[in-house]
PDB file of C-alpha atoms in Angstrom:
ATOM      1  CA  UNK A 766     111.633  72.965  81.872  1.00 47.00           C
ATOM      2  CA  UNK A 767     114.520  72.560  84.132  1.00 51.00           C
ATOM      3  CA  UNK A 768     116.903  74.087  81.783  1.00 54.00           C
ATOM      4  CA  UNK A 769     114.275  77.316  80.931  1.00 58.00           C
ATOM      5  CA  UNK A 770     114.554  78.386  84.643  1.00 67.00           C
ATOM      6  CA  UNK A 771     118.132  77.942  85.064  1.00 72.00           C
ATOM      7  CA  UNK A 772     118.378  80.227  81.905  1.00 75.00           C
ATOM      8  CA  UNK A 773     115.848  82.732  82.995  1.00 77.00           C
ATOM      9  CA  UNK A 774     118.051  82.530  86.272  1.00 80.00           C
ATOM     10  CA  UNK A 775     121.428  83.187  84.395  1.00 80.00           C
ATOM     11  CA  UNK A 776     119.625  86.173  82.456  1.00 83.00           C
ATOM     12  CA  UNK A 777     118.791  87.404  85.392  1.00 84.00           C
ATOM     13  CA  UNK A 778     121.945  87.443  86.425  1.00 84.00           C
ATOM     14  CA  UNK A 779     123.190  89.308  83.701  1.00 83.00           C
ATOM     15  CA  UNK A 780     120.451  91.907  84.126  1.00 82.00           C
ATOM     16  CA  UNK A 781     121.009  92.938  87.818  1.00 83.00           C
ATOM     17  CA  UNK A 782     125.006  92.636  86.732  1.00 83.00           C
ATOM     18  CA  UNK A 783     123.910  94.874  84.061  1.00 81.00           C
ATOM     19  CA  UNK A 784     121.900  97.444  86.269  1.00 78.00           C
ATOM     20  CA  UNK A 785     124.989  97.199  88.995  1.00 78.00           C
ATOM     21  CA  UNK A 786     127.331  98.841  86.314  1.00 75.00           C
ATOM     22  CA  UNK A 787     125.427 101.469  84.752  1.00 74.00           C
ATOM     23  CA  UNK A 788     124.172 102.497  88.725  1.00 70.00           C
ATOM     24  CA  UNK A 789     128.112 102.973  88.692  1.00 69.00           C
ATOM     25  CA  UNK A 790     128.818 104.737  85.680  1.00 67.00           C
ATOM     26  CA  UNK A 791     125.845 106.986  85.517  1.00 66.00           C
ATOM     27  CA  UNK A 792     126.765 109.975  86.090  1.00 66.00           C
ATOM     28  CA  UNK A 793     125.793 112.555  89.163  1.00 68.00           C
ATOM     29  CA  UNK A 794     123.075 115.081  88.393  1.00 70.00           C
ATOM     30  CA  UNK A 795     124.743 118.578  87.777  1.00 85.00           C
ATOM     31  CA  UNK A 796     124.111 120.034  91.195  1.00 85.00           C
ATOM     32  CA  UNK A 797     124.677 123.327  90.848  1.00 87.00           C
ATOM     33  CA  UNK A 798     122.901 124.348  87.567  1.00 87.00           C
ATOM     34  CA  UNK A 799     119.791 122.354  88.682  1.00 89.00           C
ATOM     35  CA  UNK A 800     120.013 123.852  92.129  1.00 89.00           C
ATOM     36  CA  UNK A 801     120.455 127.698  89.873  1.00 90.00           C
ATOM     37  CA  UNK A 802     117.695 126.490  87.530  1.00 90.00           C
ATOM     38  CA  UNK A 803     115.610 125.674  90.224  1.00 92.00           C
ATOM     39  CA  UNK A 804     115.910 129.252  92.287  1.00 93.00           C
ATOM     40  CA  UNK A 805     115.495 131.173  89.409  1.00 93.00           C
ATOM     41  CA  UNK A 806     111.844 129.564  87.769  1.00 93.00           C
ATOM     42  CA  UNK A 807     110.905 128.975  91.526  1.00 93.00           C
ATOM     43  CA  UNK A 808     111.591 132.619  92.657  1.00 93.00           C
ATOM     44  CA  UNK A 809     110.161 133.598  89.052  1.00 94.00           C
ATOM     45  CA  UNK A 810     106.745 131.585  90.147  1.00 94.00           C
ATOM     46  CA  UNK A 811     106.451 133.471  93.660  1.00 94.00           C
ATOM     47  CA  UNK A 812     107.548 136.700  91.653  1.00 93.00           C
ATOM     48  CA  UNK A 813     104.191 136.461  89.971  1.00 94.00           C
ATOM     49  CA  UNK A 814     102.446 135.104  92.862  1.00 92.00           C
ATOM     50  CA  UNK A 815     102.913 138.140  94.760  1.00 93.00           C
ATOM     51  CA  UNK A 816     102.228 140.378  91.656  1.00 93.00           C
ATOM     52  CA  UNK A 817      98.617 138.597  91.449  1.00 93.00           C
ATOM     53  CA  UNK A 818      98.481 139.070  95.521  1.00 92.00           C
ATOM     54  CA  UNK A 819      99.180 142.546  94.974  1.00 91.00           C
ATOM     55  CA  UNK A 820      96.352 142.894  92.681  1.00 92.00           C
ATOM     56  CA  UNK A 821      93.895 141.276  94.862  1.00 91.00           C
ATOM     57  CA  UNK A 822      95.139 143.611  98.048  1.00 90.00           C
ATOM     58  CA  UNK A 823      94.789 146.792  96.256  1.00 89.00           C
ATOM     59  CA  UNK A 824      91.816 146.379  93.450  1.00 90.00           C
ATOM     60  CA  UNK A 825      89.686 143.872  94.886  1.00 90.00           C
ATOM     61  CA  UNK A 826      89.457 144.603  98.421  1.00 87.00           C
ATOM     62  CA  UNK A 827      91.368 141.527  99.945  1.00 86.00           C
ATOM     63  CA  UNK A 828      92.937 142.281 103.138  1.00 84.00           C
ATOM     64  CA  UNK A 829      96.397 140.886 103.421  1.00 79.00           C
ATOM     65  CA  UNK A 830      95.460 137.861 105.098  1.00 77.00           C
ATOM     66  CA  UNK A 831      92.645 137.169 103.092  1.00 82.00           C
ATOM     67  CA  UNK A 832      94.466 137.557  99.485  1.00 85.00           C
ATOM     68  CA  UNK A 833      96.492 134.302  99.704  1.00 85.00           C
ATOM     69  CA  UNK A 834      93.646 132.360  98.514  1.00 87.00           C
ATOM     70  CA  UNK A 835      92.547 133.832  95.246  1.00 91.00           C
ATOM     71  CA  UNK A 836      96.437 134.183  94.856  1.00 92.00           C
ATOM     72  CA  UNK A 837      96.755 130.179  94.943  1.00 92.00           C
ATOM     73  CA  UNK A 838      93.201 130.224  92.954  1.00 93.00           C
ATOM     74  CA  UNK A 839      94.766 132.165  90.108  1.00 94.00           C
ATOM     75  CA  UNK A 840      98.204 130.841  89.951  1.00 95.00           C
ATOM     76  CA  UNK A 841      96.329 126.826  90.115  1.00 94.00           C
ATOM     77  CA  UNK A 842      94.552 127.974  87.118  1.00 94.00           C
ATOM     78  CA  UNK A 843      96.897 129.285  84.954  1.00 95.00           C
ATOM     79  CA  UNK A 844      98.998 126.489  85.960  1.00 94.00           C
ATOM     80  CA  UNK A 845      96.360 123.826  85.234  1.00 94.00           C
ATOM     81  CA  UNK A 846      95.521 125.662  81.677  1.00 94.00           C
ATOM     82  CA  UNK A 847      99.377 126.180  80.464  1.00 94.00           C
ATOM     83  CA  UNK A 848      99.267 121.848  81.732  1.00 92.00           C
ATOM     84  CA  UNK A 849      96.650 121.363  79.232  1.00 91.00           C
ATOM     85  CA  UNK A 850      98.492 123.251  76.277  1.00 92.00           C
ATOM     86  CA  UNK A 851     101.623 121.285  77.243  1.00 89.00           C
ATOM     87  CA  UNK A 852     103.795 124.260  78.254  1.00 91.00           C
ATOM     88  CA  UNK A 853     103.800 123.385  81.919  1.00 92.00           C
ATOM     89  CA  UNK A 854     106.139 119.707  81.679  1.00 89.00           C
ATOM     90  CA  UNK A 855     108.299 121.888  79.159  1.00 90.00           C
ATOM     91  CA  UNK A 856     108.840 124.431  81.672  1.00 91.00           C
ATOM     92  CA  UNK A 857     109.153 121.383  84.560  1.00 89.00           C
ATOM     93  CA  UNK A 858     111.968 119.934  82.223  1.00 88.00           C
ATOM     94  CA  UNK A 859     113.901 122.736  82.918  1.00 89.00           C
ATOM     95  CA  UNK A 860     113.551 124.160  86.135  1.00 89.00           C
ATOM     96  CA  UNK A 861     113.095 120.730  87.737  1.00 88.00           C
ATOM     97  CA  UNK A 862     111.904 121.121  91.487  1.00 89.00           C
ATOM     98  CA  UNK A 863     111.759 125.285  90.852  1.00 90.00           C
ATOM     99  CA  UNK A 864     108.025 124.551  88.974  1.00 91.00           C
ATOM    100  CA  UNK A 865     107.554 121.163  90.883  1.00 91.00           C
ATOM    101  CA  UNK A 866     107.688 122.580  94.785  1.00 93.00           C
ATOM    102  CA  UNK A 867     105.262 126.005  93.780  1.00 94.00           C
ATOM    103  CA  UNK A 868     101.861 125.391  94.194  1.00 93.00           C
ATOM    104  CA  UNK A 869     101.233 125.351  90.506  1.00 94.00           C
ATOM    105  CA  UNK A 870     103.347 122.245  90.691  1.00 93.00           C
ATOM    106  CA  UNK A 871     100.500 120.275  92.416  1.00 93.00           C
ATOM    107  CA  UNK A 872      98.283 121.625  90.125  1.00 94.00           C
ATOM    108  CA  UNK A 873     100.149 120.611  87.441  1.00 93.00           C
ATOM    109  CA  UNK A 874     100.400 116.768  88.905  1.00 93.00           C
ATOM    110  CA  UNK A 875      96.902 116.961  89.350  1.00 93.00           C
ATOM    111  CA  UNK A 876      95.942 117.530  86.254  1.00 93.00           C
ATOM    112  CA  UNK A 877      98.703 115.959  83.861  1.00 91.00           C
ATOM    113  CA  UNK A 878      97.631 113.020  85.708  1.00 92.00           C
ATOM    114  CA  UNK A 879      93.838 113.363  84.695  1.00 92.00           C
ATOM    115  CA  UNK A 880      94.898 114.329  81.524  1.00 91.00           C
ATOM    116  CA  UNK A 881      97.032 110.878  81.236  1.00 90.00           C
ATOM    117  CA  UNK A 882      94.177 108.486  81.968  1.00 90.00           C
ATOM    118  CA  UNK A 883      91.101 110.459  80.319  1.00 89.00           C
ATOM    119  CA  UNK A 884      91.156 107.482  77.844  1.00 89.00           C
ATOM    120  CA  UNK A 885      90.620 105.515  80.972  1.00 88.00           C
ATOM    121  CA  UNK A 886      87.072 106.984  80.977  1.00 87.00           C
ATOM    122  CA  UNK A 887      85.492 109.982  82.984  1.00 88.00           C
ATOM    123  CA  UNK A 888      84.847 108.208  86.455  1.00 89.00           C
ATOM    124  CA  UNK A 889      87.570 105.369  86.266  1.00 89.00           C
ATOM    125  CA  UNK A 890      90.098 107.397  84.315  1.00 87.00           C
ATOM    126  CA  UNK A 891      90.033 110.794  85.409  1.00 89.00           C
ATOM    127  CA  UNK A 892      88.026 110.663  88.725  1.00 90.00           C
ATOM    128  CA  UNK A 893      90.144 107.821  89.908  1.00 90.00           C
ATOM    129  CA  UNK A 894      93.363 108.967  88.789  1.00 91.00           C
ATOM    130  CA  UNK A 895      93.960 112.725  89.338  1.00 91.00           C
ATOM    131  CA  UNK A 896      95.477 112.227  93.053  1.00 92.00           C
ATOM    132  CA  UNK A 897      97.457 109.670  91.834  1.00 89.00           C
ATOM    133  CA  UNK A 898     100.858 111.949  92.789  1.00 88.00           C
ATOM    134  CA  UNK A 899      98.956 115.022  94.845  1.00 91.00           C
ATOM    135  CA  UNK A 900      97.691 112.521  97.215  1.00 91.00           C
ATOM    136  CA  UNK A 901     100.504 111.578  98.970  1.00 92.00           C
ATOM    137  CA  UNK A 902     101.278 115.615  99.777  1.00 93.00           C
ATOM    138  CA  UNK A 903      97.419 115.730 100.771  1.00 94.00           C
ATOM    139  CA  UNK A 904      97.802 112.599 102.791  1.00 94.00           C
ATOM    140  CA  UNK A 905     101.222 113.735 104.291  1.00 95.00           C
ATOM    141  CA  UNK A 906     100.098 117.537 105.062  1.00 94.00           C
ATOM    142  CA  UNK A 907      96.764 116.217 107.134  1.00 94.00           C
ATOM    143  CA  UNK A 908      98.244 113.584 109.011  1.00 95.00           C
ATOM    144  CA  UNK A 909     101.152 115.837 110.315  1.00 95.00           C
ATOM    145  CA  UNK A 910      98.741 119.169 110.765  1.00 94.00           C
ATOM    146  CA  UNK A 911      96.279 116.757 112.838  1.00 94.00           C
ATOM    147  CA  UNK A 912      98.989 116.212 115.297  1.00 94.00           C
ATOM    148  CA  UNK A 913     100.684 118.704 114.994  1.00 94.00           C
ATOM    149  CA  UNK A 914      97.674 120.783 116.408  1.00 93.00           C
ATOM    150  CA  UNK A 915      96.362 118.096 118.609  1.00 93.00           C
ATOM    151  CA  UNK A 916      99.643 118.747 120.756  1.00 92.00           C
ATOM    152  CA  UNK A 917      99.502 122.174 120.265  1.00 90.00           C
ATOM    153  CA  UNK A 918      95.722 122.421 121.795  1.00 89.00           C
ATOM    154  CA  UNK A 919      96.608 119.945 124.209  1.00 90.00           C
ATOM    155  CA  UNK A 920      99.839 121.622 125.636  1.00 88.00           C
ATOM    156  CA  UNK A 921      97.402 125.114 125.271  1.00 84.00           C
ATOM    157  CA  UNK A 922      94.531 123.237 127.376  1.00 80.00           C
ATOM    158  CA  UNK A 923      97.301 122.238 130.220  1.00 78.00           C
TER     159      UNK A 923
ATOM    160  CA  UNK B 399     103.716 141.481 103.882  1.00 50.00           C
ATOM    161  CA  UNK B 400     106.549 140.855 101.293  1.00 60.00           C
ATOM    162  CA  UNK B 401     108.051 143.036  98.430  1.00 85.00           C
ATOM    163  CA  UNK B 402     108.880 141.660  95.341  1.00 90.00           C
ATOM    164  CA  UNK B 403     112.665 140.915  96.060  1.00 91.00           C
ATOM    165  CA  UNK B 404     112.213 139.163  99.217  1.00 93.00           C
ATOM    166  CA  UNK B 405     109.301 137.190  97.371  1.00 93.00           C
ATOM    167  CA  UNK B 406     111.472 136.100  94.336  1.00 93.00           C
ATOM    168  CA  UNK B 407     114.537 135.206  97.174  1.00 93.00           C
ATOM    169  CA  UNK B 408     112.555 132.932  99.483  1.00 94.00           C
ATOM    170  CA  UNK B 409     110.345 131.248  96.862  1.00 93.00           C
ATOM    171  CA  UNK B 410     114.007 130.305  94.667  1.00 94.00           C
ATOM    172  CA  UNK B 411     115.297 128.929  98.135  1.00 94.00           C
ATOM    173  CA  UNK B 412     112.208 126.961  99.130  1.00 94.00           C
ATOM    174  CA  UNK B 413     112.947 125.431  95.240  1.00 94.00           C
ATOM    175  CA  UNK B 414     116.574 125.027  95.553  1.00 93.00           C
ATOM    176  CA  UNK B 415     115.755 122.648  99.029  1.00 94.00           C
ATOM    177  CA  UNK B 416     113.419 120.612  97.306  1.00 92.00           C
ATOM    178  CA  UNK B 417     116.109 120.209  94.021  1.00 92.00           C
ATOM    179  CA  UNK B 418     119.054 119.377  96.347  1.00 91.00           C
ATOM    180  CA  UNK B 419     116.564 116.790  98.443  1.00 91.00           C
ATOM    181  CA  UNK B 420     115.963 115.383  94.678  1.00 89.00           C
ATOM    182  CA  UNK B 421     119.244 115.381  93.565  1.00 87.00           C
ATOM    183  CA  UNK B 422     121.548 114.482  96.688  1.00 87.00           C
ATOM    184  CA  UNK B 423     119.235 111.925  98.189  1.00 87.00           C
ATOM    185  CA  UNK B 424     117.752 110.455  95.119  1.00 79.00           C
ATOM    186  CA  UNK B 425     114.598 110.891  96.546  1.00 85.00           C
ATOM    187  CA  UNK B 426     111.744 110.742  94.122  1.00 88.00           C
ATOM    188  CA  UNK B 427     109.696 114.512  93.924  1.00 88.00           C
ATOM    189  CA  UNK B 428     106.794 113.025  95.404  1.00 89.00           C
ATOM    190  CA  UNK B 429     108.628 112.016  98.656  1.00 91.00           C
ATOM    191  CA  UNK B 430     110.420 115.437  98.306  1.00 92.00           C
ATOM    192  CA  UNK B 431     106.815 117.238  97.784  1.00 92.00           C
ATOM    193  CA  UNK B 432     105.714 115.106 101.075  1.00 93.00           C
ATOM    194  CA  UNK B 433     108.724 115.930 102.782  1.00 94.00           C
ATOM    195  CA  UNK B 434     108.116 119.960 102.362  1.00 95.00           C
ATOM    196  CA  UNK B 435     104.856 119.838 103.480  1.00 94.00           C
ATOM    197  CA  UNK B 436     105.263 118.135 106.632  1.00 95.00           C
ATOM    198  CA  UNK B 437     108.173 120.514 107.103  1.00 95.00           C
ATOM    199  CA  UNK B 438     105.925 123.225 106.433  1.00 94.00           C
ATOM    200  CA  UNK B 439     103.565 122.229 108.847  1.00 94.00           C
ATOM    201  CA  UNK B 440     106.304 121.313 111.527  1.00 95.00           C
ATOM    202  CA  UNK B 441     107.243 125.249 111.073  1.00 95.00           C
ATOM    203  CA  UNK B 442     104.227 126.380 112.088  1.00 93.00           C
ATOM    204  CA  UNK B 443     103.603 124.559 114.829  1.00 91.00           C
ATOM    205  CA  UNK B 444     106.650 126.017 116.208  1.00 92.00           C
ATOM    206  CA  UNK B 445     105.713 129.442 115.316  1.00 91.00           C
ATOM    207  CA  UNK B 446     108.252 130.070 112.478  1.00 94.00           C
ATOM    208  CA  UNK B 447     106.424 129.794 109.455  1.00 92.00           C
ATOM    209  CA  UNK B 448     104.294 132.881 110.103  1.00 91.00           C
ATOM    210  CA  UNK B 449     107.205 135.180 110.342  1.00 92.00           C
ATOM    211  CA  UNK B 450     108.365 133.841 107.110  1.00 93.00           C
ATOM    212  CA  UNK B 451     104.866 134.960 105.317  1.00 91.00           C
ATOM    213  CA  UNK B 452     105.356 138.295 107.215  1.00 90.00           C
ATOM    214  CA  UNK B 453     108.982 139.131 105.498  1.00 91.00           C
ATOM    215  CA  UNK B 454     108.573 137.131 102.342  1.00 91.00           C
ATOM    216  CA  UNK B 455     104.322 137.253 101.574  1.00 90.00           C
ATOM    217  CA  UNK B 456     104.259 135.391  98.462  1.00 91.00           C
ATOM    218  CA  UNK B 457     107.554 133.673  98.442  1.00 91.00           C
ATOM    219  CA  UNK B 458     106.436 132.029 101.717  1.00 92.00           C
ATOM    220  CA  UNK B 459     102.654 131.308 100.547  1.00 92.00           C
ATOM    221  CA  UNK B 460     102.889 130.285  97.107  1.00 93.00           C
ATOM    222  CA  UNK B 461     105.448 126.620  97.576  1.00 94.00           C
ATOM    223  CA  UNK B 462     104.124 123.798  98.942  1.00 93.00           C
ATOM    224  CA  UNK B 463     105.291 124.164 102.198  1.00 94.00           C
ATOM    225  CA  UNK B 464     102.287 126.925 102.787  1.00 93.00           C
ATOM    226  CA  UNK B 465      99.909 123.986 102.435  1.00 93.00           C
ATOM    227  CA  UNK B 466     100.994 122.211 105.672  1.00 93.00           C
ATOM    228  CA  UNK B 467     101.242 125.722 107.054  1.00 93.00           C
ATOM    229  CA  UNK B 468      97.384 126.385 106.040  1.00 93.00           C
ATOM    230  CA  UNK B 469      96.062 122.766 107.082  1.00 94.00           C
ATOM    231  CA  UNK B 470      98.015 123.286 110.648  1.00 94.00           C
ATOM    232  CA  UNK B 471      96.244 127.199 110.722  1.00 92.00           C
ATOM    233  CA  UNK B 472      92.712 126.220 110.005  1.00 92.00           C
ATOM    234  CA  UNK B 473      92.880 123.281 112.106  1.00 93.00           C
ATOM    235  CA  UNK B 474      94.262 125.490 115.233  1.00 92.00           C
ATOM    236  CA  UNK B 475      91.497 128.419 114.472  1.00 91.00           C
ATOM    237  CA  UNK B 476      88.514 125.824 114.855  1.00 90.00           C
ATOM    238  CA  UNK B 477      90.385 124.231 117.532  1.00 89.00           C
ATOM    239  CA  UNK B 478      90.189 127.495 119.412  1.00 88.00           C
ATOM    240  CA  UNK B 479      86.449 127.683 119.169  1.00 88.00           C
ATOM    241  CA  UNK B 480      85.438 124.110 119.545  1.00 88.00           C
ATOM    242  CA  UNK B 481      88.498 122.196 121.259  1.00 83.00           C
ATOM    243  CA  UNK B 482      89.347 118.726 120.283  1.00 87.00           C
ATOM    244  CA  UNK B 483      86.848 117.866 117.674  1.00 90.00           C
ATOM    245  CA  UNK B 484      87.658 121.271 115.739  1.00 89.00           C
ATOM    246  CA  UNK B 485      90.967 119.962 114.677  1.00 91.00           C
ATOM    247  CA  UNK B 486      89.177 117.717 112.037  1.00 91.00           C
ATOM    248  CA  UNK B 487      86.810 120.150 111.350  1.00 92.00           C
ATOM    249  CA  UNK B 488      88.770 122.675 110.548  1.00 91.00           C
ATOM    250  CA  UNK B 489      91.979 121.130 108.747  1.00 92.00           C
ATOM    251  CA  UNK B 490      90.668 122.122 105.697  1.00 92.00           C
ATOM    252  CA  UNK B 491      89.568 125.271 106.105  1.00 89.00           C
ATOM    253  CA  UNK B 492      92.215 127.407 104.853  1.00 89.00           C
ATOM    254  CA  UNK B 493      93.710 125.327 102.315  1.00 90.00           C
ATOM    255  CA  UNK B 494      89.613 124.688 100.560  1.00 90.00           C
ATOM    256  CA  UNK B 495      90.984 127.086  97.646  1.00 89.00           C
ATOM    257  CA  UNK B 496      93.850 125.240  96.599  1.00 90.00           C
ATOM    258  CA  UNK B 497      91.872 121.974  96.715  1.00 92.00           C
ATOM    259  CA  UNK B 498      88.964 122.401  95.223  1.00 93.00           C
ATOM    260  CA  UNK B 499      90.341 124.772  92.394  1.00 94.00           C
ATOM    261  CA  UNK B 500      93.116 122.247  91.590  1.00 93.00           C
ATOM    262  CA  UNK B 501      89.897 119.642  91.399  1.00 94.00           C
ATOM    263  CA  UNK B 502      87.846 121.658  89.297  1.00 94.00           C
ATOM    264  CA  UNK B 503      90.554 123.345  86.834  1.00 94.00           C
ATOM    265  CA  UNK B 504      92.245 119.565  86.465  1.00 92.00           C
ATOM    266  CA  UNK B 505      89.066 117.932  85.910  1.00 92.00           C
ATOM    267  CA  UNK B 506      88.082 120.457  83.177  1.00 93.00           C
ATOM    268  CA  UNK B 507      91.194 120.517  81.470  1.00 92.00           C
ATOM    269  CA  UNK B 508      90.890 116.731  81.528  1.00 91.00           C
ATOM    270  CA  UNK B 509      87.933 117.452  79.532  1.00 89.00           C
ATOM    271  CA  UNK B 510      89.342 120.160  77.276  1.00 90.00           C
ATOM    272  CA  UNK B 511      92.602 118.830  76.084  1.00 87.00           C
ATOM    273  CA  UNK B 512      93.836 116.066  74.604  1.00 78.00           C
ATOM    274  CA  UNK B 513      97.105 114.224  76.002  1.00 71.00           C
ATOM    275  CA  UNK B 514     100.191 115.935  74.409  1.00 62.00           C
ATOM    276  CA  UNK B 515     102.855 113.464  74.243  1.00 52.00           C
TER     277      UNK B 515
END
């Protein structure tokens, strides 16, 4: 017994030894063609966001104000569809933040994740699961809105 | 409210922030996603964020950073009308599209597809 955990001790040893060099000798991330990758497919993703906006503003009505929402509507569904057909982590491969920061992006995490644990069942699986990486953004973005207005109202109320 | 070019140009910077926080800080995207939003909303309280949406419409409304934008919007307009208590009610006013169609298009796709690799 004795000798087992001063074995499992040594092998642990050897692992974080291990994980020590390759932290050193992995390489750095190419900064520059991500960064490139990332404007293009992320300026490609608002491209079409304010092609579908300008659709909305001139054939259906939408003032300007009012067109951002089917805007985010349209470009969460054909985000969430292309996720389904696999097409969307191809494209994520690539551009890296450029299709992870658009709003299709949370789509995207939304549903790959519900997608992951459907085997999970319905109301465990997908139900439980599909915020398992948007919630933290939804989380985030309330908490910092809520105060963010409360001192806003309160320094309007002085 | 935005042209095309101006679209295309602020949405690819928005992106290029959020690769450079991923790949200079070794932040994970979900921090970086979290990160953007609070930014986004931090913006607007300080009255830059809608100046942004005026020159760049689309590049400015479709990242993530819109969304703390929208919460911190919908939260002022109710605030307007009912003080205090209208910052809860209203935080989710604007952004209710992106929500509940990202609920209802992931859910059904959950349904639809099958898990590619």
């Amino acid at each position: 017994m004795k000798q087992s955990t001063g074995k499992k001790r040594m092998d642990n040893e050897k692992k974080r030894k291990y994980q020590q060099m390759t932290m050193k000798m992995r390489p750095n991330p190419p900064i520059i063609s991500n960064s490139i990758k990332a404007f293009l497919v992320g300026g490609a993703i608002s491209l079409l966001g304010q092609g579908i906006q300008n659709i909305y503003i001139n054939y259906f009505d939408f003032s300007k104000e009012q067109a951002g929402n089917p805007t985010v509507a349209t470009l969460i569904f054909i985000s969430a569809l292309l996720t389904g057909l696999g097409v969307y982590d191809k494209i994520g491969q690539f551009a890296g933040a450029g299709s992870a920061v658009p709003v299709t992006g949370f789509a995207n995490s939304i549903a790959s994740a519900a997608l992951e644990h459907r085997s999970e069942g319905i109301v465990l699986g997908v139900g439980g699961n599909m915020f398992k990486l948007a919630g933290s953004v939804i989380v985030f973005g309330v908490v910092a809105a809520f105060f963010i207005a409360l001192i806003k109202t309160l320094i309007s109320l002085i | 409210m935005g042209t095309y070019w101006s679209a295309f140009l602020v949405g690819g910077i928005i992106c290029t922030i959020g690769q450079l926080l991923m790949d200079m800080t070794k932040m994970t995207p979900s921090h970086v996603m979290s990160t953007l939003v609070v930014a986004g909303a931090v913006l607007d309280g300080i009255g830059l964020y809608e100046p942004l949406i005026e020159f760049a419409g689309a590049g400015a409304t479709v990242p993530i950073t819109s969304f703390g934008n929208s919460l911190v919007h919908g939260a002022m307009a109710e605030a307007k009308d009912h003080g205090l208590i209208g910052i809860i009610t209203g935080i989710f006013e604007v952004t209710s599209a992106g929500i509940s169609s990202a609920i209802i298009f992931g859910f059904l796709v959950a349904l639809v597809f099958k898990p590619k690799g």
